[in-house]
mmCIF file of C-alpha atoms and ligand atoms in Angstrom:
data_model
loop_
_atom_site.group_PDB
_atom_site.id
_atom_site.type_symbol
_atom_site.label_atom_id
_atom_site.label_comp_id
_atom_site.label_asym_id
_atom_site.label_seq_id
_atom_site.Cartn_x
_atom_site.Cartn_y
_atom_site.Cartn_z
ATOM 1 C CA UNK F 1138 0.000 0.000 0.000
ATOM 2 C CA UNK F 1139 1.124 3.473 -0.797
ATOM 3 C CA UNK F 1140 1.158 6.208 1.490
ATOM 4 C CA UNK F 1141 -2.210 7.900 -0.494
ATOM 5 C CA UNK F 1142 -3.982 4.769 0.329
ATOM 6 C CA UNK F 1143 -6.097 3.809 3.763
ATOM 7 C CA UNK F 1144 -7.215 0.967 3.728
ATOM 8 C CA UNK F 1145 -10.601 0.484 6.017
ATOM 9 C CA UNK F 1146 -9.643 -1.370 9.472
ATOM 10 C CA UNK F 1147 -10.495 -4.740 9.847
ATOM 11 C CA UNK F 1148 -13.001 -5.283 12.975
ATOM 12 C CA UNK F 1149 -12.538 -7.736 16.203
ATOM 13 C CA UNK F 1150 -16.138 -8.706 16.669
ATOM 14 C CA UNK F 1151 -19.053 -7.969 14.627
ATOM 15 C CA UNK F 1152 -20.752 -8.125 11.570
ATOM 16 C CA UNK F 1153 -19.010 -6.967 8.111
ATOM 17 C CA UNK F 1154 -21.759 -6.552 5.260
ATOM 18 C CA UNK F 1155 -20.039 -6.342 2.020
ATOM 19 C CA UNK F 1156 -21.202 -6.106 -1.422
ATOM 20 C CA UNK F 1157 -23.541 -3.944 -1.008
ATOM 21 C CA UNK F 1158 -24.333 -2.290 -4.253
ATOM 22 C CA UNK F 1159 -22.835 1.037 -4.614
ATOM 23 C CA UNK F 1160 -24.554 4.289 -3.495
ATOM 24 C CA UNK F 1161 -26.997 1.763 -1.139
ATOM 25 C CA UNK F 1162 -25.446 1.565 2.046
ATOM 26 C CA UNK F 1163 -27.288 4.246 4.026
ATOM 27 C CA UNK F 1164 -30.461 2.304 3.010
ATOM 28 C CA UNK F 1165 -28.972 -0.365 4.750
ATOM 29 C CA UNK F 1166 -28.225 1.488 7.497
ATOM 30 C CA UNK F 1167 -32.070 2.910 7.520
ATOM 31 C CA UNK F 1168 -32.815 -0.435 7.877
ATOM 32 C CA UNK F 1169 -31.011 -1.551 10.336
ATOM 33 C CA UNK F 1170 -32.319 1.356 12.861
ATOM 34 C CA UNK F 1171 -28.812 2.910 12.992
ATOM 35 C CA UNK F 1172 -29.172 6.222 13.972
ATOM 36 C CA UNK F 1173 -25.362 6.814 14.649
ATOM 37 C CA UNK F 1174 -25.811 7.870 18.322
ATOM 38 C CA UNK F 1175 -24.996 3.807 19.553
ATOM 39 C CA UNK F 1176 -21.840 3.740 21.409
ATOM 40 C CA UNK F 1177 -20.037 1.081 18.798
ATOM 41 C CA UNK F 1178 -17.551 1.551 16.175
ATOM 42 C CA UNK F 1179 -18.887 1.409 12.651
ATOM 43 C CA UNK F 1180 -17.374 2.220 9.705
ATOM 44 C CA UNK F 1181 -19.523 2.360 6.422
ATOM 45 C CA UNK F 1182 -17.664 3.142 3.068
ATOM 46 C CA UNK F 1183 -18.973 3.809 -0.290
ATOM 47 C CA UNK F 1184 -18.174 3.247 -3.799
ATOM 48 C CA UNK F 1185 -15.139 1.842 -3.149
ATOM 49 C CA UNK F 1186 -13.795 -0.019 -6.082
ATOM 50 C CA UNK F 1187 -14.511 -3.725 -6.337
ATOM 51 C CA UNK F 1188 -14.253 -6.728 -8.732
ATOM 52 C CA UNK F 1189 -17.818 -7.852 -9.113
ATOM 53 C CA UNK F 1190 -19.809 -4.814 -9.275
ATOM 54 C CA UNK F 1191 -17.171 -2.199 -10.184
ATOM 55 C CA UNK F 1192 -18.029 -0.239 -7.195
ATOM 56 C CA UNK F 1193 -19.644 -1.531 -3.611
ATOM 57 C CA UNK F 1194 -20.800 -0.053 -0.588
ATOM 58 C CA UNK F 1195 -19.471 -1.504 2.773
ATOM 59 C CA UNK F 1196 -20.871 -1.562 6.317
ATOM 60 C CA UNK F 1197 -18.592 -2.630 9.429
ATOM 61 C CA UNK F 1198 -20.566 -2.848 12.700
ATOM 62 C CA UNK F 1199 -18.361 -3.697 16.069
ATOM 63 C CA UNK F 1200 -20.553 -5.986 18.552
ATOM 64 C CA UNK F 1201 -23.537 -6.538 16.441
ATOM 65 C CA UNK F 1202 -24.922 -9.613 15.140
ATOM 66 C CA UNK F 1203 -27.859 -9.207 12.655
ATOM 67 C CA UNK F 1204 -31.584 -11.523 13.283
ATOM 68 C CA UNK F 1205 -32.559 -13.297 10.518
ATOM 69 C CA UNK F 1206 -35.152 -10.398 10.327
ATOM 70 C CA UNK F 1207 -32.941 -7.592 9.842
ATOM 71 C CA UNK F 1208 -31.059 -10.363 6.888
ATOM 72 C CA UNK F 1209 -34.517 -10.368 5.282
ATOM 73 C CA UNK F 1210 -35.091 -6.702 4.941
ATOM 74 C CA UNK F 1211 -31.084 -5.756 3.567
ATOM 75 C CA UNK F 1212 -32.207 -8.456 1.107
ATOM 76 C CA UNK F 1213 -34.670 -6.144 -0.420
ATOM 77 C CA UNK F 1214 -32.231 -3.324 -0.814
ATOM 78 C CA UNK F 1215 -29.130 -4.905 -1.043
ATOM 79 C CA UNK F 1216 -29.878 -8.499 -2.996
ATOM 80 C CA UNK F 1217 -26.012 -9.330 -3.228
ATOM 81 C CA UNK F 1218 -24.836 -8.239 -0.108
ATOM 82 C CA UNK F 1219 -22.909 -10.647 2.187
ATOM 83 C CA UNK F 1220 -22.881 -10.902 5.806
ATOM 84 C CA UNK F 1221 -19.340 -11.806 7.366
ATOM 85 C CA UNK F 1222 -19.941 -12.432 11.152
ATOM 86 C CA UNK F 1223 -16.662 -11.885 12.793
ATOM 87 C CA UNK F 1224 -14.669 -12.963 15.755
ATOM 88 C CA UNK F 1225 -11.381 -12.698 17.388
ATOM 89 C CA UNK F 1226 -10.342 -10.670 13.830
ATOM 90 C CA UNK F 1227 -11.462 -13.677 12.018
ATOM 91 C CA UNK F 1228 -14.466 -14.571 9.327
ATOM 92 C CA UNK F 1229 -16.308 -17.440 11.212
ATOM 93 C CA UNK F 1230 -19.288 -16.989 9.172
ATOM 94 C CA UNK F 1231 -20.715 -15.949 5.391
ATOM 95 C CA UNK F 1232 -24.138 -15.673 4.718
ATOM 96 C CA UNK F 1233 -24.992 -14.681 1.016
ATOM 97 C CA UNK F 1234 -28.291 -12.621 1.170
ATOM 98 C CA UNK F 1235 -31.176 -14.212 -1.133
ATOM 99 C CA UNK F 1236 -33.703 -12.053 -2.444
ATOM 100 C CA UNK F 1237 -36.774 -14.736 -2.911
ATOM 101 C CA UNK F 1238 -39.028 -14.510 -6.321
ATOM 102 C CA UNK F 1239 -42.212 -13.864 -4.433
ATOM 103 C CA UNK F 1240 -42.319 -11.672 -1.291
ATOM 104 C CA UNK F 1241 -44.661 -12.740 1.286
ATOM 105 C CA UNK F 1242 -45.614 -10.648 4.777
ATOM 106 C CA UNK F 1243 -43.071 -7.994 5.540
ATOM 107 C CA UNK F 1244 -44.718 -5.553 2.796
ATOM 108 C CA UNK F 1245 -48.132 -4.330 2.800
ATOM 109 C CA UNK F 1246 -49.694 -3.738 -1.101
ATOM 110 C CA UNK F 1247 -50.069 0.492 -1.127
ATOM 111 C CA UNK F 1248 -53.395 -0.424 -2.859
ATOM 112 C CA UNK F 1249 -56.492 0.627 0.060
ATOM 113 C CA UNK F 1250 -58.839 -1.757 -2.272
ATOM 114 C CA UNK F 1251 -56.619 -4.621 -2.427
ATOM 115 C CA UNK F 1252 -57.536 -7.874 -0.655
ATOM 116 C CA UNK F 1253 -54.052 -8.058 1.498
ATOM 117 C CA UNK F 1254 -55.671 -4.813 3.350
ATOM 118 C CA UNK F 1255 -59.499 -6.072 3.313
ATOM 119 C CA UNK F 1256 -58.832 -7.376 6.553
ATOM 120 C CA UNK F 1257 -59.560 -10.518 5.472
ATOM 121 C CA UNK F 1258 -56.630 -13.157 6.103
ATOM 122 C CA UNK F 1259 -54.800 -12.814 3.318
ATOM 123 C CA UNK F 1260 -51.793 -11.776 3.435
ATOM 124 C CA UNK F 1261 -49.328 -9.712 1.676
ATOM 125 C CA UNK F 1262 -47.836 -11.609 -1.320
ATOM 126 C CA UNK F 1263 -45.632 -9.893 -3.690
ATOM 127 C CA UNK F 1264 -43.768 -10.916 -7.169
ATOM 128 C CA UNK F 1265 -40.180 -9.719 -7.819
ATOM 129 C CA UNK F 1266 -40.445 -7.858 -11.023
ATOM 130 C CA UNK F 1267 -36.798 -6.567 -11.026
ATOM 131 C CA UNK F 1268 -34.160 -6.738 -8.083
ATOM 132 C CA UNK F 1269 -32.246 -3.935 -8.050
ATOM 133 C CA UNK F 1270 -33.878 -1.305 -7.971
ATOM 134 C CA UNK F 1271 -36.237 -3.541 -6.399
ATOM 135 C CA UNK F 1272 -39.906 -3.149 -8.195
ATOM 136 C CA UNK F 1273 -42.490 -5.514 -6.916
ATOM 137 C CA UNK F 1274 -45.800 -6.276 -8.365
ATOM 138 C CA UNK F 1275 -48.718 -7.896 -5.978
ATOM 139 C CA UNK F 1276 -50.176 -10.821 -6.496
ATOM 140 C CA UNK F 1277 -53.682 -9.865 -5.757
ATOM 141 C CA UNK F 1278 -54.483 -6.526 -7.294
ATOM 142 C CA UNK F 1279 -51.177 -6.401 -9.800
ATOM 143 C CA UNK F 1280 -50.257 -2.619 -8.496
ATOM 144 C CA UNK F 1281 -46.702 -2.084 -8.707
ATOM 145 C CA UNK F 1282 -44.427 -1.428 -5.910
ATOM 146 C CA UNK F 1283 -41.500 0.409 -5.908
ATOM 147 C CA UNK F 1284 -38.454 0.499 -3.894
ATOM 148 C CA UNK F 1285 -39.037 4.339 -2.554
ATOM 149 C CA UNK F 1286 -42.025 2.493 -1.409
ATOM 150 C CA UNK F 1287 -40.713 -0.134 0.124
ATOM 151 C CA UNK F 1288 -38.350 1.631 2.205
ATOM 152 C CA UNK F 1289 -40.947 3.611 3.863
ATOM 153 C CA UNK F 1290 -42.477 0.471 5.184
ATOM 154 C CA UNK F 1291 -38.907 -1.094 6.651
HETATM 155 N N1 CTP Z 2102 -13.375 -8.052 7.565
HETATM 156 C C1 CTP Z 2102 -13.241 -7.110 8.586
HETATM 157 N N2 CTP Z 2102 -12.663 -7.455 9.770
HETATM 158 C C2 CTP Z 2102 -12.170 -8.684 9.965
HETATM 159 C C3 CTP Z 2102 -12.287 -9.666 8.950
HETATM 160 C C4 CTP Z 2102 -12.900 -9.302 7.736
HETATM 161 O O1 CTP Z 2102 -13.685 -5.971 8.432
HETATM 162 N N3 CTP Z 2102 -11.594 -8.964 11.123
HETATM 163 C C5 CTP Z 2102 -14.046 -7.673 6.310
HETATM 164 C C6 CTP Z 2102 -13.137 -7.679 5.097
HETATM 165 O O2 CTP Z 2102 -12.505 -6.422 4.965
HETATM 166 C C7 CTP Z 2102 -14.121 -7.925 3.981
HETATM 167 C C8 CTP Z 2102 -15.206 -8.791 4.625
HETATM 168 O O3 CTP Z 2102 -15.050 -8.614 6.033
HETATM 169 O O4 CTP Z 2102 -14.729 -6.715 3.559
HETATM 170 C C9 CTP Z 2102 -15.072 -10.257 4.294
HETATM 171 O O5 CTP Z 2102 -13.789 -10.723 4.669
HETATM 172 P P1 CTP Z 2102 -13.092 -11.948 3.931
HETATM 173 O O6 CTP Z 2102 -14.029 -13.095 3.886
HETATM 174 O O7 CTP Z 2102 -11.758 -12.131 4.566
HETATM 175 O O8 CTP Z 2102 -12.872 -11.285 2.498
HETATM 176 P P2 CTP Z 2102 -13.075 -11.921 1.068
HETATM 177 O O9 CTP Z 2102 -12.454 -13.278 1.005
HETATM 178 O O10 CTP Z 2102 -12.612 -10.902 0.081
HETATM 179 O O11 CTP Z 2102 -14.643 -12.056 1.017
HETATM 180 P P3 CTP Z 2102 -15.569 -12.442 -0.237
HETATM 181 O O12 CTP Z 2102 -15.158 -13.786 -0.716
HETATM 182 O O13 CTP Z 2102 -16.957 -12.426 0.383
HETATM 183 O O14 CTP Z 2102 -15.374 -11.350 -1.240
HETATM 184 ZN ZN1 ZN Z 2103 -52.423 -5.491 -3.834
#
């Protein structure tokens, strides 16, 4: 490394999500319910260069493991990311995030008329029209959903 470069510092425990496509990491970070006013060292970096996508978006949170909750929701903003849980400065753990074909539950349809909000029990059910940006379309009433949409629900 030359002296222009820094190189992000690795973390001791925590979780590393990398991969995240470039310019998306503060949706992540929405996401997640970071406000920045936890007392942990986190380090997020974006557009740095990388192989696969040209440019990626990074998150490094010290003492914090994600639920397989929080997983599901980067998922819809962040379909490549993975999630490196870390210990003692070492990767003990890779999860690739999965973005499913059909969404089912965590997003309500924005349609008032359509049956997932009838109060009926039916529930939310969702087709992925196109990942990233994510666009959705329901399965009951066909509207289409949005990702601006999707992240005011998350
Ligand atoms: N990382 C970190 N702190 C550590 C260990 C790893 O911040 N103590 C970060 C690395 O900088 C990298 C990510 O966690 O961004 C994954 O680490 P690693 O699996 O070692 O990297 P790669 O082999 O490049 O991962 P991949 O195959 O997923 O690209
Ligand atoms: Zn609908």
């Amino acid at each position: 490394m030359s002296e222009k470069e820094l190189r992000v510092t690795k973390i001791k425990d925590g979780t590393v999500i990398d991969h995240i496509r470039g310019g998306y990491a503060l949706d992540v970070v929405r996401i997640l319910g970071i406000t920045g006013q936890e007392k942990r060292v986190m380090t997020i970096a974006i557009n740095v260069p990388s192989k696969r996508f040209g440019v990626k978006d990074i998150i490094k949170i010290e003492g914090m493991a994600l639920s397989a909750q929080e997983v599901n929701r980067i998922a819809l903003v962040a379909p490549h990311a993975s999630i490196n849980i870390v210990h003692d400065y070492a990767v003990v753990e890779k999860q690739e995030v999965e973005l499913p074909k059909t969404i089912e539950v965590i997003i309500k349809c924005t349609n008032p008329c359509c049956v997932s909000n009838s109060g009926e029990p039916v529930s939310s059910k969702f087709h992925v029209k196109n990942e990233e940006p994510l666009s959705l379309k329901c399965h009951y009433c066909g509207v289409s959903i949005e990702k601006a949409d999707v992240l005011k629900q998350l």
